[in-house]
Coordinates of C-alpha atoms in Angstrom, one line a residue:
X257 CA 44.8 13.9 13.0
X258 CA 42.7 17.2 12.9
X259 CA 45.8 19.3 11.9
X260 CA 46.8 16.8 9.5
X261 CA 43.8 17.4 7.5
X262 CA 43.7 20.6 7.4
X263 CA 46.9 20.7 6.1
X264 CA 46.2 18.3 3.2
X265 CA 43.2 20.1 2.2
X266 CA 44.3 24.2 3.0
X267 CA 45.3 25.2 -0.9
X268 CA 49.0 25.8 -0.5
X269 CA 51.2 26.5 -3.0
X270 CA 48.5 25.1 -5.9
X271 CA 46.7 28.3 -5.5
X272 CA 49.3 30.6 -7.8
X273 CA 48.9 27.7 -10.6
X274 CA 45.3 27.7 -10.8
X275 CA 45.7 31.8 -10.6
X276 CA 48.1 31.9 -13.2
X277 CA 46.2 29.1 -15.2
X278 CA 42.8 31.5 -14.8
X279 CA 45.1 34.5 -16.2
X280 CA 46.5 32.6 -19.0
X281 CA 43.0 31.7 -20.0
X282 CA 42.1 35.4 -19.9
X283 CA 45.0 36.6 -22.2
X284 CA 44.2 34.0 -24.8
X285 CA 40.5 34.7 -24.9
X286 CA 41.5 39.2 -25.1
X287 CA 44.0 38.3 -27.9
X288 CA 41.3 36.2 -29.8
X289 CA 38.6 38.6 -29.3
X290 CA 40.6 41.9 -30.2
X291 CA 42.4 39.4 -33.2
X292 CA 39.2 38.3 -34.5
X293 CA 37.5 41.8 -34.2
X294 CA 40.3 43.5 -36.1
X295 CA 40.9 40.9 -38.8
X296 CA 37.1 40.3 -39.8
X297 CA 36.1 43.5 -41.4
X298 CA 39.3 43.5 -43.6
X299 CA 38.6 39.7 -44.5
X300 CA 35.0 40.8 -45.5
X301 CA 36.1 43.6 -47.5
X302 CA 39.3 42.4 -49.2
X303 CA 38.1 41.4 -52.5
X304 CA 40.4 37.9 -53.7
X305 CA 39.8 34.9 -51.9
X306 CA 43.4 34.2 -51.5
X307 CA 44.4 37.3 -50.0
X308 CA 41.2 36.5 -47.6
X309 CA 43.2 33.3 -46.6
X310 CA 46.6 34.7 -46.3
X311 CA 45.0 37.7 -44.2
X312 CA 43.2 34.8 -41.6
X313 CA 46.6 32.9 -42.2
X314 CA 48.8 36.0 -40.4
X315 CA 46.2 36.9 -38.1
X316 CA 46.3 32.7 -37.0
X317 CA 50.1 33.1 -36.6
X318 CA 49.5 36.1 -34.7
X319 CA 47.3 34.5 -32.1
X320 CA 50.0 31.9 -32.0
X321 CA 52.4 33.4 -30.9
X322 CA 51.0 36.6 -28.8
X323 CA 49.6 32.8 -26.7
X324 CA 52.7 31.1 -26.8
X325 CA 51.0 28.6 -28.9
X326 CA 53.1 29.0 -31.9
X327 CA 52.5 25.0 -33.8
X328 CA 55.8 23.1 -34.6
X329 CA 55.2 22.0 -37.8
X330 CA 57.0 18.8 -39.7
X331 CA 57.0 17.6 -43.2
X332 CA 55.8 20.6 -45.2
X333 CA 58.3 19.6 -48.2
X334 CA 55.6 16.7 -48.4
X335 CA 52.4 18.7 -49.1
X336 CA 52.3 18.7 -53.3
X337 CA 52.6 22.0 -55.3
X338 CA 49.5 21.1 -57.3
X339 CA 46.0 20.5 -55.9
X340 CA 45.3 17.4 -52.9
X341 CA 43.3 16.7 -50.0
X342 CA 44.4 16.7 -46.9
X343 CA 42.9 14.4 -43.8
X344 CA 43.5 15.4 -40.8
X345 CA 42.3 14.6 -37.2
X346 CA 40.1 16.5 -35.5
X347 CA 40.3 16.9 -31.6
X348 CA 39.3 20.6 -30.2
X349 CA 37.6 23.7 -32.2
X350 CA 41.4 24.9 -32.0
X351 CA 42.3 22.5 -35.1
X352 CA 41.1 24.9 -37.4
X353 CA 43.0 28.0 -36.2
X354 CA 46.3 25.6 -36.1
X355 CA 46.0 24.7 -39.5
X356 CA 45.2 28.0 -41.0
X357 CA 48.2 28.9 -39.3
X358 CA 50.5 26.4 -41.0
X359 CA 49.0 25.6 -44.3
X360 CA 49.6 27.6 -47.3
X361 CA 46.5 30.1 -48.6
X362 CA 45.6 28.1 -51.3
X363 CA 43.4 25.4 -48.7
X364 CA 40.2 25.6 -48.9
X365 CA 38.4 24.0 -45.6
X366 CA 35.0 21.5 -45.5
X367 CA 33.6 22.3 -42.3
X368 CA 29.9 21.3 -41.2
X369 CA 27.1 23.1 -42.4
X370 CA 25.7 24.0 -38.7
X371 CA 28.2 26.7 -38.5
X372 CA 26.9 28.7 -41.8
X373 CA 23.4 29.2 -39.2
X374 CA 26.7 31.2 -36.5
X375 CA 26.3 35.1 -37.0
X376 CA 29.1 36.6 -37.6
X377 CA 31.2 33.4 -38.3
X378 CA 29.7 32.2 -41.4
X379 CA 30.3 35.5 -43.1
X380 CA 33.7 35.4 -42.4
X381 CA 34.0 31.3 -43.3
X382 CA 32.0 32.2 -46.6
X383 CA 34.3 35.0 -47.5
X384 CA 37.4 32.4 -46.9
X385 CA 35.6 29.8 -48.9
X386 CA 34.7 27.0 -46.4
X387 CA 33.0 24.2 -47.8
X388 CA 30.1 23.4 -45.9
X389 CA 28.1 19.9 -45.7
X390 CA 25.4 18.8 -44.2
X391 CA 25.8 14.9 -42.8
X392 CA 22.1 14.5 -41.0
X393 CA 19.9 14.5 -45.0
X394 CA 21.4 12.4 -47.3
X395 CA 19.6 15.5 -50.1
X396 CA 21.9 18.5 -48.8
X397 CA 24.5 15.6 -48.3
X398 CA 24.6 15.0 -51.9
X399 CA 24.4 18.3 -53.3
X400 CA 27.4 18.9 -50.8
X401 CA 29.5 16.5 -52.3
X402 CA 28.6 17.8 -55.7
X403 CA 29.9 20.8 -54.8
X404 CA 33.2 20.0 -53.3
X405 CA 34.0 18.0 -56.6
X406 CA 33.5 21.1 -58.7
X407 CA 35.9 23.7 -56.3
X408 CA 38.4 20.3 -56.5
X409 CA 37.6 19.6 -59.9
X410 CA 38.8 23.0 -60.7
X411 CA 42.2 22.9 -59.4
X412 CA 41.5 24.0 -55.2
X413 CA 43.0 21.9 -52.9
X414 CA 41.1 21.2 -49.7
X415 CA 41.2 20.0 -46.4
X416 CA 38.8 17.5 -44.7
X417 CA 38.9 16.5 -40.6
X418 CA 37.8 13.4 -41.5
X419 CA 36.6 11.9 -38.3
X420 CA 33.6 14.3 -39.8
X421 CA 33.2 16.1 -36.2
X422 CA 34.9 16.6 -32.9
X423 CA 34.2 13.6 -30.5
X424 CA 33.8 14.2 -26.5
X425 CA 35.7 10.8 -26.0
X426 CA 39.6 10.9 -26.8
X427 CA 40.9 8.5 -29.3
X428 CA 41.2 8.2 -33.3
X429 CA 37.4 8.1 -34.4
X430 CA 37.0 6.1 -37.5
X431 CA 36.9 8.2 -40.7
X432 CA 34.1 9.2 -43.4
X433 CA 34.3 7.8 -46.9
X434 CA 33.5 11.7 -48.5
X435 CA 37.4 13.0 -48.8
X436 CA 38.1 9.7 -50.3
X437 CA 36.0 9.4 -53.1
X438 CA 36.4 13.0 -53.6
X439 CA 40.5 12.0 -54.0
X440 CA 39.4 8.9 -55.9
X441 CA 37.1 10.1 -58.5
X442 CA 39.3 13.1 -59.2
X443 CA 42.9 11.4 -59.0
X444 CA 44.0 14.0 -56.3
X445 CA 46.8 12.9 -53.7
X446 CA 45.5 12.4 -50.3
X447 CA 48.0 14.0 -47.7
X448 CA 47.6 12.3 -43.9
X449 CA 48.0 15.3 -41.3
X450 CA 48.1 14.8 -37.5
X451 CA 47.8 17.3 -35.2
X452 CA 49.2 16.8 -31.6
X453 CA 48.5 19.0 -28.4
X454 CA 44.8 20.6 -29.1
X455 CA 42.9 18.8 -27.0
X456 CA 45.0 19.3 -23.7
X457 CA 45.0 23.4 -24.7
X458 CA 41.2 23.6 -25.5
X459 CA 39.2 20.6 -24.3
X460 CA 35.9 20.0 -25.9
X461 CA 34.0 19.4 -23.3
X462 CA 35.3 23.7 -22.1
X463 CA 36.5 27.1 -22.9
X464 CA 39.6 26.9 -20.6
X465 CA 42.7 27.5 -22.7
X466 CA 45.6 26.1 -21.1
X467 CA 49.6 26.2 -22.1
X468 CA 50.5 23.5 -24.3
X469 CA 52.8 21.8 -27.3
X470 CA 51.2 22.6 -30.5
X471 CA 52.5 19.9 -33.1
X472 CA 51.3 19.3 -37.1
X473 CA 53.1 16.6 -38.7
X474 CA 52.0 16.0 -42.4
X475 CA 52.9 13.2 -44.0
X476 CA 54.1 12.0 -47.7
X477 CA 50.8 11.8 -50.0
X478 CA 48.8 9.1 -50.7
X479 CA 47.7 8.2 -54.6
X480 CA 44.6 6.9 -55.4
X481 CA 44.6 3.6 -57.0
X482 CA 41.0 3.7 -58.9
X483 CA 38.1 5.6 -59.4
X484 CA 35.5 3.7 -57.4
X485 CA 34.6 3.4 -53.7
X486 CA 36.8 0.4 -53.1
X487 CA 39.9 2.5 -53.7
X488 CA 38.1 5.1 -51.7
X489 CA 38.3 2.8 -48.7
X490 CA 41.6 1.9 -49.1
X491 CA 42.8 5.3 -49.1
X492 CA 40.5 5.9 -46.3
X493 CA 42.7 2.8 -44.5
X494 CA 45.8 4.2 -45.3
X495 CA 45.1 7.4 -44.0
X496 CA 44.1 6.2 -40.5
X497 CA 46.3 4.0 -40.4
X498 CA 49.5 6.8 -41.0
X499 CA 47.5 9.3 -38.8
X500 CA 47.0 6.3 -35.7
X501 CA 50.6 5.1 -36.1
X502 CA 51.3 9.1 -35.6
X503 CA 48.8 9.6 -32.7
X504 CA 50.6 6.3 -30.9
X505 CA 54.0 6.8 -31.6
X506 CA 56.0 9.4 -29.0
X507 CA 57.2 12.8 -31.0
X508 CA 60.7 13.1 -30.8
X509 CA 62.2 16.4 -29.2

């Protein structure tokens, strides 16, 4: 019984795994930081927002691929050639990077206003135009949302995670009203995106990158029906509804 033991808990052949899997972890974190340090001072100092975004967009697919992470990416036919809002789930601080990578320059991202107080990070987000709001006074709230209608008002398209922040619990968190009555009063589409495979590759509650499926399926927009909230919540119900059905359903290979 003594030798049995010890042979169920000596490390065998699980040891090269969690090697490997502490390796892997360390490539993804020298390519992000040498990535990173190289892109941000040309960001800063190249002078047009959009070629900013398309900059951040390459050096994304870069750390993509130098990972192995490169997203698969369905339905980009779908996403309209004039300005929309896009809804997308939001399961691991990877989301952003995934969608940078995969969405054309001309996306502007709302993104909460605690990461304008990150050195370093919200000079670089300013620079790419991030949108930022603050959700905890209903004051910097409002002039938030003020905000984000003029840049959509004026043509930008823009993309909200609309569970509003990244939740420790897995599951489809229900969504904020904000994107929707932004797409309501303004008439814009709204177009559903779900990302798969985030959350198993960069878990929230860690910094251990792991190998994983990277999937963004977007889906066909949504029109607004009405100017007022009630349309607002029913685009906020369709949305969910298109991104849970997406979240549930298996992806097919």
């Amino acid at each position: 019984m003594s030798s049995q033991r010890q042979t169920t808990s000596s490390p065998g052949p699980s040891t090269p795994r969690n090697n490997g899997s502490i390796w892997y972890a360390a490539w993804c974190w020298l390519v992000f930081s040498v990535s990173c340090a190289l892109a941000a001072p040309v960001i800063v100092l190249t002078p047009t927002r959009t070629a900013r975004t398309r900059i951040a967009r390459l050096t994304s697919r870069f750390m993509g691929r130098m990972s192995g992470l490169t997203p698969q990416v369905r339905g980009l036919e779908h996403l309209p050639d004039g300005p929309s809002i896009i809804v997308a789930n939001h399961n691991s601080y990877l989301d952003g990077v995934v969608l940078m990578a995969v969405l054309p320059p001309r996306f502007a991202f709302v993104i909460k206003r605690e990461m304008a107080t990150v050195p370093l990070v919200s000079v670089l987000l300013n620079r790419l135009g991030a949108l930022f709001v603050d959700r905890a006074s209903a004051t910097n709230a409002s002039r938030d949302t003020r905000e984000i209608l003029r840049i959509a008002g004026r043509g930008d398209s823009i993309v909200f995670f609309a569970e509003g922040s990244i939740h420790l619990e897995p599951g489809l968190q229900p969504f904020k009203l904000g994107a929707f009555l932004t797409a309501a009063h303004l008439d814009l589409p709204v177009v559903p995106v779900t990302i798969h495979g985030t959350r198993s590759v960069l878990d929230p509650k860690g910094w251990h990158p792991r190998w994983g499926t990277l999937t963004v399926e977007i889906d066909a927009p949504i029109q607004p029906e009405g100017k007022g909230r009630r349309s607002a919540a029913a685009l906020r119900k369709a949305a969910h509804d298109v991104i849970a059905h997406r979240l549930e359903s298996p992806l097919k290979r």
